[in-house]
Amino acid sequence: MSDNSTKLEFPPRPELFDFKGISLTHYFTDNWENIQNFQARPDDILISTFPKSGTTWVSYILDLLYFGQSLPERLTSIPIYDRVPFLELAFPKLDLGVDLADNLPTSPRLIKSHLPVHLVPKSFWDQNCKIVYLARNAKDNVVSFFHFDRMNVGQPDPGDWNSYLKRFMEGKVLYGSWYDHVNGFWKKKQTYSNLHYMFYEDMIQDTELEIDKLCSFLGLSPSDEEKKLLRHELKFDNMKKNDMVNYSLLPVMDGKVSPFMRKGKVGDWKNHFTVAQNEEFDEDYKKKMKDSPLHFRTTI
Ligand code: PPS
C-alpha cells in the first residue's frame, strides 16, 4: 500500500459531513458498500478503536504475538498498515483497505477499524470474530487527535486548539463522538463475549500485565523468547524510530509538523488545556458520561 515518493501533490483537505450518525470524510465512505459487505472469517481479529487511542500499539502487539517468530521478515519489510489493514480507508494512491484485508495471506487476519459499534460490518458479528477494543481517556485522546490532524493533510483542517476542543466535545471530529464510541463498545461487550476491552492508561502502567490478559483472551501462551521480542519492540522509543510502525513512509503525514509517535504519555493534556477549558470539559464530560460505568484515568 505504501507510496513513499517524496513530492506528492495532495487534494485539498477533505470536509467532514454527517454520515449514518457520525462525522466522516469521503475517504472513509467512498468504498462504503464494499466495507459493509466485507466477508469476515471466523478467525479474523478486529482491532477497534476511536482514532488516536493506541491502535498502532495494539496492532503491533497482535502482529508480534501471531507472526513475530514465524514470519520475522515481516517486521523489517512490511509497514504495519499493510500487515494490519485499515478496513474503511479509501485514500488516493493507496490500496483500498477492504482489498488489502481480503488479500491478507496470513491467518488470522488482523484488521483495524475506527468504525463505531453500529457501523462494524455485520459479518464480524455473524462470524463471532474476536474483537480487541482499546480506549484512551478523552483528554489525551483529543490532544493526540489535534496534533494528528495538523500533520496529516488527509484529515480535515483542525483549526485552532480551542475550536478543535469544542468540536471534539460536540462529536464533530472524524468518527464523531468519542463518548458514544467508547460507550457503544462497552455496552456491546455485555452481550458479545468475544470482545476484549482495554485501556491505554493500563497499557502504559503495566504493558506486560495487559499483554498477559490479552493473551488469555486470544488463547495464546507466548514463549519467553517471544515475550523478550515484544518487550524490546514495543518500547515507545523503539517504535518511534521504527519506520515500519511510525508512519514515516506515508507522505500524507508530515512528521516535521508533529510526529505520529508523538509523546506516548498519560497526562499530556495538562500541557494543552487551560484551566477554563478543563473546567468546561469536565462539566460537559459529567453530563455526557453520567450513565456510563466506564472510568478513565487522566493521570497515573
Ligand atoms: S491512529 O492514527 O488512530 O491509528 O493512531 P493510534 O495508533 O490509535 O494512536 C497514536 C497514539 O498512540 C501512541 N503510541 C504509544 N504510546 C505509548 N507506547 C507506545 N508503544 C505507543 N505507540 C503508539 C502515539 O504516540 C500516539 O499518541 P500521542 O499522545 O499523540 O503521542
Short mmCIF file of N, CA, C and O in Angstrom, two decimals, residues 97-179:
data_model
loop_
_atom_site.label_atom_id
_atom_site.label_comp_id
_atom_site.label_asym_id
_atom_site.label_seq_id
_atom_site.Cartn_x
_atom_site.Cartn_y
_atom_site.Cartn_z
N GLY A 97 -8.59 -0.38 1.78
CA GLY A 97 -8.47 -1.20 2.99
C GLY A 97 -9.13 -2.56 2.83
O GLY A 97 -8.58 -3.59 3.24
N VAL A 98 -10.30 -2.57 2.23
CA VAL A 98 -11.04 -3.82 2.05
C VAL A 98 -10.23 -4.80 1.18
O VAL A 98 -10.16 -6.00 1.49
N ASP A 99 -9.61 -4.29 0.11
CA ASP A 99 -8.84 -5.18 -0.78
C ASP A 99 -7.63 -5.74 -0.04
O ASP A 99 -7.30 -6.93 -0.16
N LEU A 100 -6.96 -4.86 0.71
CA LEU A 100 -5.80 -5.34 1.47
C LEU A 100 -6.21 -6.43 2.45
O LEU A 100 -5.54 -7.46 2.57
N ALA A 101 -7.32 -6.19 3.14
CA ALA A 101 -7.79 -7.18 4.12
C ALA A 101 -8.17 -8.48 3.42
O ALA A 101 -7.80 -9.58 3.86
N ASP A 102 -8.89 -8.35 2.30
CA ASP A 102 -9.31 -9.53 1.54
C ASP A 102 -8.12 -10.38 1.12
O ASP A 102 -8.19 -11.60 1.08
N ASN A 103 -7.03 -9.69 0.79
CA ASN A 103 -5.87 -10.39 0.23
C ASN A 103 -4.79 -10.73 1.25
O ASN A 103 -3.70 -11.14 0.87
N LEU A 104 -5.07 -10.53 2.52
CA LEU A 104 -4.04 -10.87 3.52
C LEU A 104 -3.72 -12.36 3.44
O LEU A 104 -4.64 -13.19 3.49
N PRO A 105 -2.44 -12.71 3.35
CA PRO A 105 -2.11 -14.12 3.21
C PRO A 105 -2.05 -14.85 4.56
O PRO A 105 -1.95 -16.07 4.61
N THR A 106 -2.11 -14.10 5.64
CA THR A 106 -1.88 -14.70 6.96
C THR A 106 -3.18 -15.21 7.58
O THR A 106 -4.27 -14.80 7.21
N SER A 107 -3.02 -16.04 8.55
CA SER A 107 -4.15 -16.47 9.35
C SER A 107 -3.69 -16.49 10.81
O SER A 107 -2.70 -17.14 11.11
N PRO A 108 -4.34 -15.79 11.70
CA PRO A 108 -5.53 -14.99 11.47
C PRO A 108 -5.20 -13.72 10.69
O PRO A 108 -4.06 -13.28 10.65
N ARG A 109 -6.27 -13.14 10.13
CA ARG A 109 -6.10 -11.82 9.53
C ARG A 109 -6.37 -10.79 10.63
O ARG A 109 -7.37 -10.87 11.33
N LEU A 110 -5.45 -9.83 10.75
CA LEU A 110 -5.61 -8.76 11.73
C LEU A 110 -6.11 -7.54 10.97
O LEU A 110 -5.50 -7.12 9.98
N ILE A 111 -7.20 -6.97 11.41
CA ILE A 111 -7.85 -5.88 10.66
C ILE A 111 -8.16 -4.74 11.62
O ILE A 111 -8.68 -4.95 12.72
N LYS A 112 -7.82 -3.53 11.17
CA LYS A 112 -8.06 -2.34 12.01
C LYS A 112 -9.29 -1.58 11.52
O LYS A 112 -9.50 -1.44 10.31
N SER A 113 -10.06 -1.04 12.46
CA SER A 113 -11.19 -0.16 12.09
C SER A 113 -11.45 0.84 13.20
O SER A 113 -11.31 0.52 14.38
N HIS A 114 -11.84 2.05 12.78
CA HIS A 114 -12.27 3.04 13.78
C HIS A 114 -13.80 3.18 13.78
O HIS A 114 -14.34 4.07 14.44
N LEU A 115 -14.48 2.34 13.02
CA LEU A 115 -15.94 2.50 12.94
C LEU A 115 -16.58 2.27 14.31
O LEU A 115 -16.17 1.37 15.05
N PRO A 116 -17.60 3.07 14.63
CA PRO A 116 -18.32 2.83 15.89
C PRO A 116 -19.07 1.51 15.80
O PRO A 116 -19.26 0.97 14.71
N VAL A 117 -19.50 1.03 16.96
CA VAL A 117 -20.03 -0.34 17.01
C VAL A 117 -21.20 -0.54 16.04
O VAL A 117 -21.31 -1.60 15.41
N HIS A 118 -22.05 0.49 15.85
CA HIS A 118 -23.22 0.27 15.00
C HIS A 118 -22.87 0.21 13.51
O HIS A 118 -23.70 -0.17 12.69
N LEU A 119 -21.64 0.57 13.15
CA LEU A 119 -21.26 0.51 11.73
C LEU A 119 -20.24 -0.60 11.41
O LEU A 119 -19.80 -0.73 10.27
N VAL A 120 -19.89 -1.39 12.41
CA VAL A 120 -18.98 -2.52 12.15
C VAL A 120 -19.68 -3.48 11.19
O VAL A 120 -20.85 -3.84 11.42
N PRO A 121 -19.01 -3.88 10.10
CA PRO A 121 -19.68 -4.77 9.14
C PRO A 121 -20.27 -6.01 9.81
O PRO A 121 -19.64 -6.62 10.68
N LYS A 122 -21.46 -6.34 9.38
CA LYS A 122 -22.26 -7.39 10.03
C LYS A 122 -21.53 -8.73 10.13
O LYS A 122 -21.68 -9.47 11.09
N SER A 123 -20.72 -9.04 9.11
CA SER A 123 -20.11 -10.38 9.08
C SER A 123 -19.19 -10.63 10.28
O SER A 123 -18.99 -11.76 10.70
N PHE A 124 -18.61 -9.55 10.86
CA PHE A 124 -17.76 -9.76 12.04
C PHE A 124 -18.58 -10.34 13.19
O PHE A 124 -18.11 -11.20 13.94
N TRP A 125 -19.82 -9.83 13.32
CA TRP A 125 -20.68 -10.35 14.40
C TRP A 125 -21.19 -11.75 14.03
O TRP A 125 -21.20 -12.65 14.86
N ASP A 126 -21.60 -11.91 12.76
CA ASP A 126 -22.14 -13.21 12.33
C ASP A 126 -21.11 -14.32 12.52
O ASP A 126 -21.45 -15.46 12.83
N GLN A 127 -19.85 -13.97 12.26
CA GLN A 127 -18.79 -14.98 12.35
C GLN A 127 -18.23 -15.10 13.77
O GLN A 127 -17.27 -15.83 14.02
N ASN A 128 -18.80 -14.32 14.68
CA ASN A 128 -18.34 -14.33 16.08
C ASN A 128 -16.83 -14.06 16.19
O ASN A 128 -16.11 -14.73 16.95
N CYS A 129 -16.35 -13.11 15.40
CA CYS A 129 -14.91 -12.79 15.39
C CYS A 129 -14.48 -12.20 16.73
O CYS A 129 -15.26 -11.52 17.40
N LYS A 130 -13.24 -12.44 17.05
CA LYS A 130 -12.67 -11.78 18.24
C LYS A 130 -12.47 -10.29 17.91
O LYS A 130 -11.99 -9.95 16.83
N ILE A 131 -12.82 -9.46 18.89
CA ILE A 131 -12.64 -8.02 18.72
C ILE A 131 -11.82 -7.50 19.89
O ILE A 131 -12.12 -7.80 21.06
N VAL A 132 -10.76 -6.78 19.57
CA VAL A 132 -9.95 -6.15 20.63
C VAL A 132 -10.23 -4.66 20.55
O VAL A 132 -9.97 -4.02 19.53
N TYR A 133 -10.80 -4.13 21.62
CA TYR A 133 -11.12 -2.69 21.65
C TYR A 133 -10.18 -2.00 22.63
O TYR A 133 -9.99 -2.45 23.76
N LEU A 134 -9.57 -0.91 22.18
CA LEU A 134 -8.68 -0.14 23.05
C LEU A 134 -9.24 1.27 23.18
O LEU A 134 -9.53 1.93 22.17
N ALA A 135 -9.41 1.73 24.42
CA ALA A 135 -9.94 3.07 24.68
C ALA A 135 -8.90 3.90 25.42
O ALA A 135 -8.08 3.35 26.18
N ARG A 136 -8.96 5.21 25.21
CA ARG A 136 -8.00 6.12 25.86
C ARG A 136 -8.78 7.29 26.47
O ARG A 136 -9.80 7.71 25.89
N ASN A 137 -8.30 7.82 27.56
CA ASN A 137 -9.05 8.91 28.19
C ASN A 137 -9.23 10.07 27.21
O ASN A 137 -8.35 10.38 26.40
N ALA A 138 -10.39 10.73 27.31
CA ALA A 138 -10.80 11.71 26.31
C ALA A 138 -9.83 12.88 26.20
O ALA A 138 -9.59 13.40 25.11
N LYS A 139 -9.24 13.28 27.33
CA LYS A 139 -8.38 14.48 27.28
C LYS A 139 -7.10 14.22 26.49
O LYS A 139 -6.70 15.04 25.66
N ASP A 140 -6.44 13.11 26.78
CA ASP A 140 -5.24 12.80 25.99
C ASP A 140 -5.60 12.43 24.56
O ASP A 140 -4.85 12.70 23.62
N ASN A 141 -6.79 11.81 24.42
CA ASN A 141 -7.23 11.43 23.08
C ASN A 141 -7.40 12.66 22.18
O ASN A 141 -6.92 12.70 21.04
N VAL A 142 -8.05 13.69 22.70
CA VAL A 142 -8.29 14.88 21.86
C VAL A 142 -6.99 15.61 21.55
O VAL A 142 -6.80 16.11 20.44
N VAL A 143 -6.06 15.62 22.49
CA VAL A 143 -4.76 16.28 22.23
C VAL A 143 -4.02 15.54 21.11
O VAL A 143 -3.51 16.15 20.16
N SER A 144 -3.98 14.22 21.23
CA SER A 144 -3.29 13.42 20.22
C SER A 144 -3.94 13.61 18.84
O SER A 144 -3.26 13.75 17.81
N PHE A 145 -5.27 13.67 18.84
CA PHE A 145 -6.03 13.80 17.58
C PHE A 145 -5.76 15.17 16.95
O PHE A 145 -5.60 15.30 15.73
N PHE A 146 -5.69 16.20 17.78
CA PHE A 146 -5.44 17.55 17.27
C PHE A 146 -4.09 17.59 16.54
O PHE A 146 -3.99 18.09 15.40
N HIS A 147 -3.07 17.03 17.17
CA HIS A 147 -1.75 17.06 16.53
C HIS A 147 -1.70 16.19 15.28
O HIS A 147 -1.03 16.52 14.30
N PHE A 148 -2.45 15.09 15.32
CA PHE A 148 -2.52 14.22 14.14
C PHE A 148 -3.18 14.96 12.98
O PHE A 148 -2.72 14.89 11.83
N ASP A 149 -4.25 15.67 13.27
CA ASP A 149 -4.95 16.40 12.21
C ASP A 149 -4.08 17.54 11.66
O ASP A 149 -4.23 17.94 10.50
N ARG A 150 -3.18 18.05 12.47
CA ARG A 150 -2.25 19.08 11.96
C ARG A 150 -1.26 18.49 10.98
O ARG A 150 -0.91 19.09 9.97
N MET A 151 -0.78 17.27 11.29
CA MET A 151 0.33 16.71 10.50
C MET A 151 -0.13 15.89 9.30
O MET A 151 0.68 15.51 8.46
N ASN A 152 -1.43 15.59 9.22
CA ASN A 152 -1.93 14.70 8.17
C ASN A 152 -2.87 15.48 7.24
O ASN A 152 -4.00 15.79 7.63
N VAL A 153 -2.42 15.76 6.03
CA VAL A 153 -3.25 16.57 5.13
C VAL A 153 -4.43 15.78 4.54
O VAL A 153 -5.25 16.33 3.82
N GLY A 154 -4.52 14.52 4.89
CA GLY A 154 -5.70 13.74 4.50
C GLY A 154 -6.84 13.93 5.49
O GLY A 154 -7.92 13.38 5.31
N GLN A 155 -6.57 14.67 6.56
CA GLN A 155 -7.57 14.91 7.60
C GLN A 155 -8.18 16.30 7.41
O GLN A 155 -7.55 17.18 6.82
N PRO A 156 -9.39 16.52 7.94
CA PRO A 156 -9.95 17.87 7.88
C PRO A 156 -9.03 18.84 8.62
O PRO A 156 -8.33 18.44 9.56
N ASP A 157 -9.08 20.10 8.21
CA ASP A 157 -8.26 21.11 8.87
C ASP A 157 -8.67 21.24 10.35
O ASP A 157 -9.84 21.47 10.63
N PRO A 158 -7.72 21.06 11.27
CA PRO A 158 -8.12 21.09 12.69
C PRO A 158 -8.47 22.49 13.20
O PRO A 158 -9.16 22.62 14.21
N GLY A 159 -8.00 23.55 12.52
CA GLY A 159 -8.22 24.89 13.06
C GLY A 159 -7.41 25.09 14.33
O GLY A 159 -6.44 24.38 14.58
N ASP A 160 -7.84 26.05 15.15
CA ASP A 160 -7.06 26.30 16.39
C ASP A 160 -7.49 25.34 17.49
O ASP A 160 -8.57 24.73 17.42
N TRP A 161 -6.66 25.23 18.51
CA TRP A 161 -6.88 24.25 19.58
C TRP A 161 -8.22 24.45 20.29
O TRP A 161 -8.95 23.50 20.55
N ASN A 162 -8.55 25.70 20.59
CA ASN A 162 -9.78 25.95 21.33
C ASN A 162 -11.02 25.49 20.55
O ASN A 162 -11.90 24.82 21.10
N SER A 163 -11.05 25.81 19.26
CA SER A 163 -12.22 25.41 18.47
C SER A 163 -12.21 23.89 18.27
O SER A 163 -13.26 23.24 18.22
N TYR A 164 -11.02 23.32 18.16
CA TYR A 164 -10.93 21.85 17.99
C TYR A 164 -11.52 21.14 19.21
O TYR A 164 -12.29 20.19 19.10
N LEU A 165 -11.13 21.64 20.38
CA LEU A 165 -11.61 21.02 21.62
C LEU A 165 -13.13 21.09 21.68
O LEU A 165 -13.80 20.11 22.05
N LYS A 166 -13.67 22.20 21.30
CA LYS A 166 -15.15 22.35 21.30
C LYS A 166 -15.78 21.35 20.34
O LYS A 166 -16.78 20.70 20.65
N ARG A 167 -15.18 21.23 19.14
CA ARG A 167 -15.75 20.31 18.15
C ARG A 167 -15.65 18.86 18.62
O ARG A 167 -16.53 18.04 18.37
N PHE A 168 -14.55 18.54 19.32
CA PHE A 168 -14.42 17.19 19.88
C PHE A 168 -15.57 16.92 20.86
O PHE A 168 -16.20 15.87 20.83
N MET A 169 -15.85 17.92 21.71
CA MET A 169 -16.92 17.76 22.70
C MET A 169 -18.28 17.60 22.02
O MET A 169 -19.16 16.88 22.51
N GLU A 170 -18.43 18.24 20.87
CA GLU A 170 -19.70 18.14 20.13
C GLU A 170 -19.76 16.91 19.22
O GLU A 170 -20.75 16.68 18.53
N GLY A 171 -18.68 16.15 19.18
CA GLY A 171 -18.65 14.98 18.30
C GLY A 171 -18.48 15.35 16.84
O GLY A 171 -18.86 14.59 15.94
N LYS A 172 -17.89 16.54 16.61
CA LYS A 172 -17.71 16.99 15.23
C LYS A 172 -16.25 16.86 14.78
O LYS A 172 -15.66 17.80 14.23
N VAL A 173 -15.66 15.74 15.11
CA VAL A 173 -14.34 15.39 14.56
C VAL A 173 -14.50 14.06 13.83
O VAL A 173 -15.57 13.44 13.93
N LEU A 174 -13.46 13.65 13.13
CA LEU A 174 -13.58 12.42 12.35
C LEU A 174 -13.99 11.25 13.26
O LEU A 174 -13.40 11.05 14.32
N TYR A 175 -14.98 10.49 12.83
CA TYR A 175 -15.57 9.36 13.56
C TYR A 175 -16.51 9.78 14.67
O TYR A 175 -16.98 8.97 15.46
N GLY A 176 -16.79 11.09 14.74
CA GLY A 176 -17.88 11.53 15.60
C GLY A 176 -17.54 11.58 17.08
O GLY A 176 -16.45 11.97 17.47
N SER A 177 -18.49 11.13 17.88
CA SER A 177 -18.40 11.32 19.33
C SER A 177 -17.53 10.25 19.99
O SER A 177 -17.85 9.06 19.93
N TRP A 178 -16.47 10.70 20.65
CA TRP A 178 -15.64 9.79 21.46
C TRP A 178 -16.53 9.11 22.50
O TRP A 178 -16.40 7.91 22.76
N TYR A 179 -17.43 9.89 23.10
CA TYR A 179 -18.28 9.42 24.20
C TYR A 179 -19.14 8.24 23.71
O TYR A 179 -19.25 7.21 24.39
#
